[in-house]
Every structure is written in C-alpha cells, then in structure tokens.
Amino acid sequence: MAKFILNKKTTISQYNKLKEISDDIVYSFKTNPEVGKVLEENTNCKFAIHTLESLDKIKDKKRVWFFLQAINEEEIEFLINKVYGFVIDNEADLLVLLNCLKDKKINLALRMKLKEHTIHKTNLLGIHFHRKTQNVSEWNLKYELEESLTKETLNLIDFINIGGGIPWNYRNYNVNVLPEVFNKIKELKSWFKGKIFIEPGRFIAAPSVRLETEIKSIDNNNITIDCSIFNAAMDTFILNVRLLIENELEEGTDYTIKGITPDSLDIFRYKVKLNNPKVKDKLIFLDAGAYNFSTDFCSLKKLETIVIFKNMIRVFQAAKKNNQYDEFLHKIQQEKMKELWDNKEDEAWENV
C-alpha cells in the first residue's frame, strides 16, 4: 500500500542549513504537518500557523506565529496569551487586535506598509514580506527593503521575516539558484541591524519525504499506481510540479504514470523513462513532502507517513536491498520498537 517515508535526519539537516544564515526559523506548518512534528521534537524551530485547527497540532504554543485573517475579538482573546506572536496583512485585522490588547504587549509582524506612530503595544515589531513558492528570481532583498521602507521605519523594527519561497528541485524545476539565494540572505543579514527570520516550508519538507507506491497495472506503457495525486501529490495541482522518480533514466522507453482514479488529471508523470517495470514493482517518488495533503475525492484514504529515525537508515537500506523491505516497515510500526529507534546504536540493528 502506498505510503510516505519521512527521513528525520534530512529534516533536521535542511533546518540546520537555514539556521546558519538566519537568527530564527519559522517553519510554515501548512506545508507538511508531519515534518512540523519532527521539527518541534528535535529543534528550536518556531511555526507559522494559519488556523486554530492547525494550532491544536502544536504542543508548545509559545513557538507559534499565528496569522490573523478575518478574526474576531473572542478568537484573539483565546490566542493572545497562548502564542508567541501575530502576523497581520491588513488594517482591519490590526485594529481588532489593537482593541483587544488593553495593557498587554505582543510580538507583531506586519505584512503591510508600517505607519510608524500607530503601534505601541509591542515587545518585538517586524516586517513580514512573502516570497511566492518556488521563487527563483525575486531575491534582491536588500534593494527591495531600501526602496519600500524609509530609514526611520527600518530603525523602528526589530526583525524582518523572509516569508517562504526558498525553492527546491523537481523534474520540471531545475533549481540552480540556491547559492545565490543564500548569498542574498547573508547580504541582508549583514546590512540589517535587527534579526532575520526565515519562513521555509518547501525547502525543508520536500526533500524530507519520499512517496513509496506500487505498480498495479501496465497497459501500453501506461502505468497505474496504488494512490492518486488527490491523496498523495496535490502540489501537482498547486504548482504543476512533477516529482522525480528514483532510478529514472535519461534514455529508454517512455511511460506515463497514472493515479488510481479515472480522472484525466490524475497523472503523476506524463513521460518518464524506466527500466522494464513490472506489476507489483515499487515506484519511489523523491522530494514528495511539500503540500502532499489528502482530499476526499473518490473517498480516497489519507496515506500513512512513516518516520525513519537516524539509527534505522542503514538497516532500512539493507532491508530494501535484500527484498525484506515490507517486513522491515511492518516491524518499525510496532510500538515496542520505538525505544530501540531512539536509544540503540546502528550495531543493535544488525540482526533485525
């Protein structure tokens, strides 16, 4: 049965890459909540949360930047002593928030032009500017801020949050701009006197997760697998990304990879070269962690996410090589194995 495999080691590694060039990381939880859980347990990461329902999934609410959108006073009263700070992008919501503060002070990020004299009840005050997802060109950050904000405003704010947009590689997105993106962030950090926050989603989530599927049928070079883009790869719709497949070829026979529903849009890849695939073979989609939420289209079930821990990686690879992959996945899902995952060294797994 199709499933997601989340590599905890990769998640933490991606987080650390961004931590080196910023003062704080604010993970966009909507990108992949399962990746968010790994970050909460293993890092000091903060979280960008957009709904009260998502807030329930975070244990430590004091690590949350909550995005206020068309919110009422009752909801603000509920949130105000729970979360770390608020992000607002319009004046109407800002006025509702300020009316609720009374003698309280908050951390506030504004996604709007700042009126210097209007906001007094803050501990930290900053600017949040949003980068569109898979943004590969709009990275002249220092220039943008110099053009849009006065020196007086820049002197008033404590931080700048670069809102998302750090790109990642897909079959139809060959991203070779990451070194330049990182250099522009470093340039901004050297220039701005306050703190620099980065709000990644895709950059951390995508490479952390693989989608493991099984071939159900092959008909005239059309391969149907045991899941759908509607419950495994909604990013295909959101951004038209096409996931890379493990061991796909540069030359050879072309195949179309179709999802399990009859919908004509349920296509993972229109053209991919594979080495003589057969029914029941596994197809592994890489970088499958961003916006892989499930829908209820055709009553599809939400796919399970299995977290692979650092001490399991070598055994995981060996099991796959020795055709014991399914047996191994079954074992690691048993509750009694969890203590081993965290506390034993690699040698403890030699005879698993």
Short mmCIF file of C-alpha atoms in Angstrom, two decimals:
data_model
loop_
_atom_site.label_atom_id
_atom_site.label_comp_id
_atom_site.label_asym_id
_atom_site.label_seq_id
_atom_site.Cartn_x
_atom_site.Cartn_y
_atom_site.Cartn_z
CA MET A 1 0.00 0.00 0.00
CA ALA A 2 1.26 3.48 -0.87
CA LYS A 3 2.87 5.41 1.98
CA PHE A 4 5.11 8.37 2.74
CA ILE A 5 8.58 7.77 4.21
CA LEU A 6 9.80 10.76 6.24
CA ASN A 7 13.55 10.89 6.87
CA LYS A 8 14.04 12.65 10.19
CA LYS A 9 17.75 13.13 9.53
CA THR A 10 17.06 15.03 6.30
CA THR A 11 14.51 17.27 8.02
CA ILE A 12 17.00 18.33 10.67
CA SER A 13 19.78 18.75 8.11
CA GLN A 14 17.67 21.11 5.98
CA TYR A 15 16.73 23.08 9.09
CA ASN A 16 20.37 23.45 10.08
CA LYS A 17 21.33 24.77 6.64
CA LEU A 18 18.96 27.70 7.10
CA LYS A 19 19.83 28.19 10.75
CA GLU A 20 23.39 29.00 9.69
CA ILE A 21 22.26 32.07 7.72
CA SER A 22 19.45 33.42 9.93
CA ASP A 23 18.58 34.28 13.51
CA ASP A 24 15.45 32.15 13.67
CA ILE A 25 13.49 29.66 11.56
CA VAL A 26 9.69 29.84 11.36
CA TYR A 27 8.51 26.66 9.60
CA SER A 28 5.34 27.03 7.55
CA PHE A 29 3.31 24.25 9.18
CA LYS A 30 0.73 24.03 6.39
CA THR A 31 3.41 22.72 4.01
CA ASN A 32 3.55 19.40 5.86
CA PRO A 33 2.38 18.96 9.48
CA GLU A 34 4.25 15.65 9.87
CA VAL A 35 7.54 17.40 9.11
CA GLY A 36 6.47 20.08 11.58
CA LYS A 37 6.13 17.49 14.34
CA VAL A 38 9.70 16.30 13.72
CA LEU A 39 10.93 19.89 13.91
CA GLU A 40 9.07 20.56 17.16
CA GLU A 41 10.59 17.49 18.81
CA ASN A 42 14.16 17.96 17.59
CA THR A 43 14.85 21.67 17.03
CA ASN A 44 14.14 25.13 18.43
CA CYS A 45 12.12 25.98 15.34
CA LYS A 46 9.11 28.27 15.55
CA PHE A 47 5.99 27.71 13.45
CA ALA A 48 3.78 29.73 11.13
CA ILE A 49 0.20 28.66 11.84
CA HIS A 50 -2.86 29.84 9.91
CA THR A 51 -5.85 28.18 11.62
CA LEU A 52 -7.00 27.24 15.10
CA GLU A 53 -7.26 23.63 13.95
CA SER A 54 -3.58 23.60 12.99
CA LEU A 55 -2.68 25.23 16.29
CA ASP A 56 -4.03 22.17 18.10
CA LYS A 57 -1.30 20.06 16.46
CA ILE A 58 1.49 22.07 18.10
CA LYS A 59 2.29 21.09 21.69
CA ASP A 60 4.26 24.22 22.61
CA LYS A 61 2.01 27.10 21.52
CA LYS A 62 4.66 29.61 22.62
CA ARG A 63 6.60 28.69 19.47
CA VAL A 64 3.78 29.82 17.17
CA TRP A 65 3.49 32.88 14.96
CA PHE A 66 -0.25 32.98 14.27
CA PHE A 67 -1.51 34.54 11.04
CA LEU A 68 -4.62 36.58 11.79
CA GLN A 69 -7.14 36.63 8.94
CA ALA A 70 -10.72 37.91 9.37
CA ILE A 71 -10.56 37.05 13.05
CA ASN A 72 -12.87 38.28 15.82
CA GLU A 73 -12.21 39.58 19.32
CA GLU A 74 -13.23 36.32 21.00
CA GLU A 75 -10.67 34.37 18.98
CA ILE A 76 -7.96 36.94 19.71
CA GLU A 77 -8.69 36.74 23.44
CA PHE A 78 -8.26 32.98 23.20
CA LEU A 79 -4.92 33.30 21.39
CA ILE A 80 -3.30 36.29 23.00
CA ASN A 81 -1.66 34.56 25.96
CA LYS A 82 -1.01 31.29 24.14
CA VAL A 83 1.09 32.08 21.06
CA TYR A 84 4.48 33.72 20.54
CA GLY A 85 3.29 36.41 18.16
CA PHE A 86 0.94 37.51 15.39
CA VAL A 87 1.29 38.21 11.66
CA ILE A 88 -1.20 40.63 10.06
CA ASP A 89 -1.59 41.75 6.45
CA ASN A 90 -4.44 44.27 6.61
CA GLU A 91 -5.50 47.26 8.67
CA ALA A 92 -8.95 45.92 9.63
CA ASP A 93 -7.50 42.91 11.47
CA LEU A 94 -4.81 45.10 13.01
CA LEU A 95 -7.42 47.42 14.54
CA VAL A 96 -9.33 44.46 16.00
CA LEU A 97 -6.11 43.15 17.53
CA LEU A 98 -5.07 46.51 18.99
CA ASN A 99 -8.51 46.98 20.55
CA CYS A 100 -8.09 43.66 22.37
CA LEU A 101 -4.64 44.30 23.78
CA LYS A 102 -5.55 46.63 26.65
CA ASP A 103 -2.40 46.58 28.80
CA LYS A 104 -0.83 43.54 27.08
CA LYS A 105 2.22 43.67 24.83
CA ILE A 106 2.75 41.31 21.92
CA ASN A 107 5.21 40.28 19.23
CA LEU A 108 3.89 41.52 15.88
CA ALA A 109 4.91 41.10 12.23
CA LEU A 110 3.19 43.25 9.62
CA ARG A 111 2.68 42.21 6.02
CA MET A 112 1.89 45.82 5.07
CA LYS A 113 3.38 49.32 4.97
CA LEU A 114 4.09 50.35 8.53
CA LYS A 115 2.60 53.55 9.96
CA GLU A 116 5.35 54.41 12.38
CA HIS A 117 3.29 56.16 15.04
CA THR A 118 0.30 53.83 15.24
CA ILE A 119 1.63 50.80 17.10
CA HIS A 120 2.90 51.00 20.65
CA LYS A 121 1.84 47.80 22.42
CA THR A 122 4.62 45.53 21.16
CA ASN A 123 7.63 43.71 22.52
CA LEU A 124 9.02 42.85 19.09
CA LEU A 125 7.86 44.64 15.96
CA GLY A 126 8.85 43.49 12.49
CA ILE A 127 8.11 43.27 8.81
CA HIS A 128 6.95 40.07 7.13
CA PHE A 129 7.28 40.01 3.36
CA HIS A 130 6.11 36.99 1.44
CA ARG A 131 8.08 35.22 -1.28
CA LYS A 132 5.97 33.22 -3.71
CA THR A 133 6.55 29.48 -3.63
CA GLN A 134 9.35 28.15 -5.87
CA ASN A 135 10.55 31.72 -6.33
CA VAL A 136 13.81 31.66 -8.31
CA SER A 137 14.26 35.29 -9.33
CA GLU A 138 12.98 37.83 -6.80
CA TRP A 139 15.84 37.74 -4.32
CA ASN A 140 17.31 41.23 -4.27
CA LEU A 141 16.13 41.56 -0.68
CA LYS A 142 18.26 44.46 0.48
CA TYR A 143 17.31 46.56 -2.56
CA GLU A 144 13.58 45.83 -2.10
CA LEU A 145 13.64 46.97 1.51
CA GLU A 146 15.64 50.10 0.75
CA GLU A 147 13.10 51.02 -1.92
CA SER A 148 9.95 50.27 0.08
CA LEU A 149 10.80 51.38 3.63
CA THR A 150 12.22 54.62 4.97
CA LYS A 151 15.27 54.70 7.20
CA GLU A 152 13.01 55.81 10.05
CA THR A 153 10.85 52.73 9.62
CA LEU A 154 13.85 50.41 9.40
CA ASN A 155 15.15 51.87 12.64
CA LEU A 156 11.81 51.17 14.33
CA ILE A 157 11.58 47.47 13.54
CA ASP A 158 13.28 44.66 15.44
CA PHE A 159 13.21 41.94 12.79
CA ILE A 160 12.49 41.05 9.18
CA ASN A 161 10.81 37.76 8.29
CA ILE A 162 11.59 36.50 4.79
CA GLY A 163 8.30 34.73 4.22
CA GLY A 164 8.98 31.45 2.49
CA GLY A 165 9.74 30.90 -1.16
CA ILE A 166 13.11 29.13 -0.93
CA PRO A 167 12.89 26.79 -3.94
CA TRP A 168 13.59 23.10 -4.36
CA ASN A 169 14.38 20.73 -7.25
CA TYR A 170 11.73 18.81 -9.19
CA ARG A 171 11.69 17.13 -12.58
CA ASN A 172 10.40 20.31 -14.21
CA TYR A 173 12.18 22.75 -11.87
CA ASN A 174 15.95 22.56 -12.16
CA VAL A 175 16.85 24.97 -9.40
CA ASN A 176 20.46 26.09 -9.58
CA VAL A 177 19.99 29.41 -7.82
CA LEU A 178 20.23 28.26 -4.20
CA PRO A 179 23.80 29.52 -3.67
CA GLU A 180 22.74 32.97 -4.90
CA VAL A 181 19.59 32.91 -2.74
CA PHE A 182 21.70 32.10 0.32
CA ASN A 183 24.16 34.88 -0.57
CA LYS A 184 21.32 37.42 -0.81
CA ILE A 185 20.02 36.37 2.60
CA LYS A 186 23.52 36.72 4.05
CA GLU A 187 23.80 40.17 2.46
CA LEU A 188 20.54 41.23 4.09
CA LYS A 189 21.64 39.86 7.45
CA SER A 190 24.90 41.83 7.29
CA TRP A 191 23.10 45.05 6.32
CA PHE A 192 20.08 44.99 8.66
CA LYS A 193 20.78 45.79 12.31
CA GLY A 194 17.90 43.70 13.66
CA LYS A 195 17.19 39.98 13.42
CA ILE A 196 16.50 37.99 10.25
CA PHE A 197 13.87 35.24 10.34
CA ILE A 198 13.33 32.75 7.51
CA GLU A 199 9.95 31.08 6.98
CA PRO A 200 10.64 27.95 4.93
CA GLY A 201 8.17 25.25 4.07
CA ARG A 202 9.05 23.52 0.83
CA PHE A 203 12.84 23.75 1.34
CA ILE A 204 12.58 21.60 4.47
CA ALA A 205 9.52 19.47 3.72
CA ALA A 206 10.10 18.42 0.11
CA PRO A 207 13.43 16.55 0.43
CA SER A 208 12.42 15.06 3.79
CA VAL A 209 9.77 12.77 2.32
CA ARG A 210 9.57 10.04 -0.31
CA LEU A 211 6.35 8.61 -1.67
CA GLU A 212 6.50 4.82 -1.97
CA THR A 213 3.97 3.35 -4.39
CA GLU A 214 3.31 0.01 -6.07
CA ILE A 215 2.52 -0.63 -9.73
CA LYS A 216 -0.99 -2.07 -10.07
CA SER A 217 -1.15 -2.41 -13.84
CA ILE A 218 0.74 -1.67 -17.06
CA ASP A 219 -1.14 -1.15 -20.31
CA ASN A 220 0.55 0.14 -23.47
CA ASN A 221 3.21 1.99 -21.48
CA ASN A 222 0.59 3.46 -19.14
CA ILE A 223 1.45 2.58 -15.54
CA THR A 224 -1.24 2.83 -12.86
CA ILE A 225 -0.05 3.00 -9.25
CA ASP A 226 -1.85 2.43 -5.94
CA CYS A 227 -2.51 6.05 -4.98
CA SER A 228 -3.63 9.30 -6.55
CA ILE A 229 -2.39 12.84 -6.85
CA PHE A 230 -5.60 13.65 -4.94
CA ASN A 231 -4.31 11.92 -1.79
CA ALA A 232 -0.55 11.99 -2.35
CA ALA A 233 0.65 14.83 -4.57
CA MET A 234 -1.66 17.84 -4.52
CA ASP A 235 1.37 20.01 -5.23
CA THR A 236 0.94 18.75 -8.79
CA PHE A 237 -2.15 20.97 -8.96
CA ILE A 238 -0.87 23.78 -6.76
CA LEU A 239 2.34 24.41 -8.67
CA ASN A 240 2.41 21.87 -11.51
CA VAL A 241 5.49 20.20 -10.05
CA ARG A 242 6.46 16.79 -11.36
CA LEU A 243 8.19 14.57 -8.82
CA LEU A 244 11.42 12.82 -9.71
CA ILE A 245 11.32 9.02 -9.58
CA GLU A 246 14.10 7.00 -8.03
CA ASN A 247 16.28 5.36 -10.71
CA GLU A 248 14.50 7.01 -13.64
CA LEU A 249 16.61 7.00 -16.81
CA GLU A 250 17.75 9.62 -19.29
CA GLU A 251 17.31 7.21 -22.21
CA GLY A 252 14.95 4.33 -22.83
CA THR A 253 11.24 3.59 -23.07
CA ASP A 254 8.78 6.29 -22.02
CA TYR A 255 5.95 5.55 -19.60
CA THR A 256 3.04 7.60 -18.27
CA ILE A 257 2.45 7.26 -14.52
CA LYS A 258 -1.26 7.45 -13.69
CA GLY A 259 -3.05 7.63 -10.37
CA ILE A 260 -5.67 5.15 -9.21
CA THR A 261 -8.73 7.27 -10.06
CA PRO A 262 -10.22 7.51 -13.57
CA ASP A 263 -9.90 11.30 -13.59
CA SER A 264 -7.97 12.52 -16.64
CA LEU A 265 -6.00 14.92 -14.43
CA ASP A 266 -4.74 12.13 -12.17
CA ILE A 267 -1.29 11.97 -13.77
CA PHE A 268 1.93 11.92 -11.74
CA ARG A 269 4.25 11.99 -14.76
CA TYR A 270 3.31 12.26 -18.42
CA LYS A 271 6.62 10.92 -19.63
CA VAL A 272 9.31 9.10 -17.65
CA LYS A 273 11.92 6.59 -18.77
CA LEU A 274 12.08 3.39 -16.67
CA ASN A 275 13.96 0.11 -16.88
CA ASN A 276 11.43 -2.62 -17.75
CA PRO A 277 8.93 -2.01 -14.89
CA LYS A 278 6.57 -4.82 -13.85
CA VAL A 279 3.32 -5.12 -11.92
CA LYS A 280 3.96 -5.10 -8.14
CA ASP A 281 7.27 -3.28 -8.58
CA LYS A 282 7.71 -0.29 -6.30
CA LEU A 283 7.98 3.23 -7.67
CA ILE A 284 9.59 5.72 -5.30
CA PHE A 285 8.85 9.42 -5.85
CA LEU A 286 11.52 11.74 -4.46
CA ASP A 287 11.10 15.15 -2.80
CA ALA A 288 7.44 14.39 -2.10
CA GLY A 289 6.98 16.22 1.20
CA ALA A 290 5.52 19.60 0.20
CA TYR A 291 1.74 20.07 0.10
CA ASN A 292 1.04 16.33 -0.06
CA PHE A 293 -2.22 16.65 1.85
CA SER A 294 -5.13 14.36 1.06
CA THR A 295 -8.55 15.19 -0.34
CA ASP A 296 -11.73 13.13 -0.08
CA PHE A 297 -12.10 12.89 -3.85
CA CYS A 298 -13.44 9.43 -4.73
CA SER A 299 -13.37 8.67 -0.97
CA LEU A 300 -9.60 8.25 -1.11
CA LYS A 301 -7.88 7.43 2.17
CA LYS A 302 -5.17 9.59 3.67
CA LEU A 303 -1.79 7.91 3.25
CA GLU A 304 0.26 6.90 6.26
CA THR A 305 3.54 8.66 7.00
CA ILE A 306 6.31 6.50 8.48
CA VAL A 307 9.17 8.36 10.17
CA ILE A 308 12.61 6.87 9.63
CA PHE A 309 14.97 7.61 12.51
CA LYS A 310 18.71 8.16 12.25
CA ASN A 311 19.65 4.75 13.72
CA MET A 312 17.43 2.99 11.21
CA ILE A 313 18.81 4.35 7.95
CA ARG A 314 21.49 1.70 7.33
CA VAL A 315 19.16 -1.18 8.18
CA PHE A 316 16.41 0.40 6.10
CA GLN A 317 18.71 0.41 3.07
CA ALA A 318 19.88 -3.16 3.72
CA ALA A 319 16.32 -4.43 4.06
CA LYS A 320 15.43 -2.84 0.75
CA LYS A 321 18.45 -4.41 -0.95
CA ASN A 322 17.61 -7.88 0.45
CA ASN A 323 13.93 -7.73 -0.53
CA GLN A 324 12.86 -7.52 3.14
CA TYR A 325 11.53 -4.00 2.79
CA ASP A 326 7.86 -4.65 3.61
CA GLU A 327 8.76 -6.84 6.59
CA PHE A 328 11.04 -4.12 7.93
CA LEU A 329 8.40 -1.41 7.57
CA HIS A 330 5.95 -3.63 9.43
CA LYS A 331 8.43 -4.05 12.28
CA ILE A 332 9.19 -0.37 12.69
CA GLN A 333 5.50 0.43 13.01
CA GLN A 334 5.18 -1.74 16.12
CA GLU A 335 5.01 0.27 19.31
CA LYS A 336 7.58 -1.93 21.04
CA MET A 337 10.27 -0.92 18.52
CA LYS A 338 10.14 2.81 19.31
CA GLU A 339 12.51 2.59 22.27
CA LEU A 340 15.08 0.84 20.08
CA TRP A 341 14.84 3.51 17.42
CA ASP A 342 15.90 6.27 19.77
CA ASN A 343 18.27 4.55 22.18
CA LYS A 344 20.23 1.91 20.30
CA GLU A 345 23.22 2.35 18.06
CA ASP A 346 23.37 1.06 14.49
CA GLU A 347 25.01 -2.20 15.65
CA ALA A 348 21.84 -3.08 17.55
CA TRP A 349 20.05 -3.46 14.23
CA GLU A 350 22.44 -5.89 12.57
CA ASN A 351 20.20 -8.89 13.18
CA VAL A 352 16.82 -7.21 12.80
#
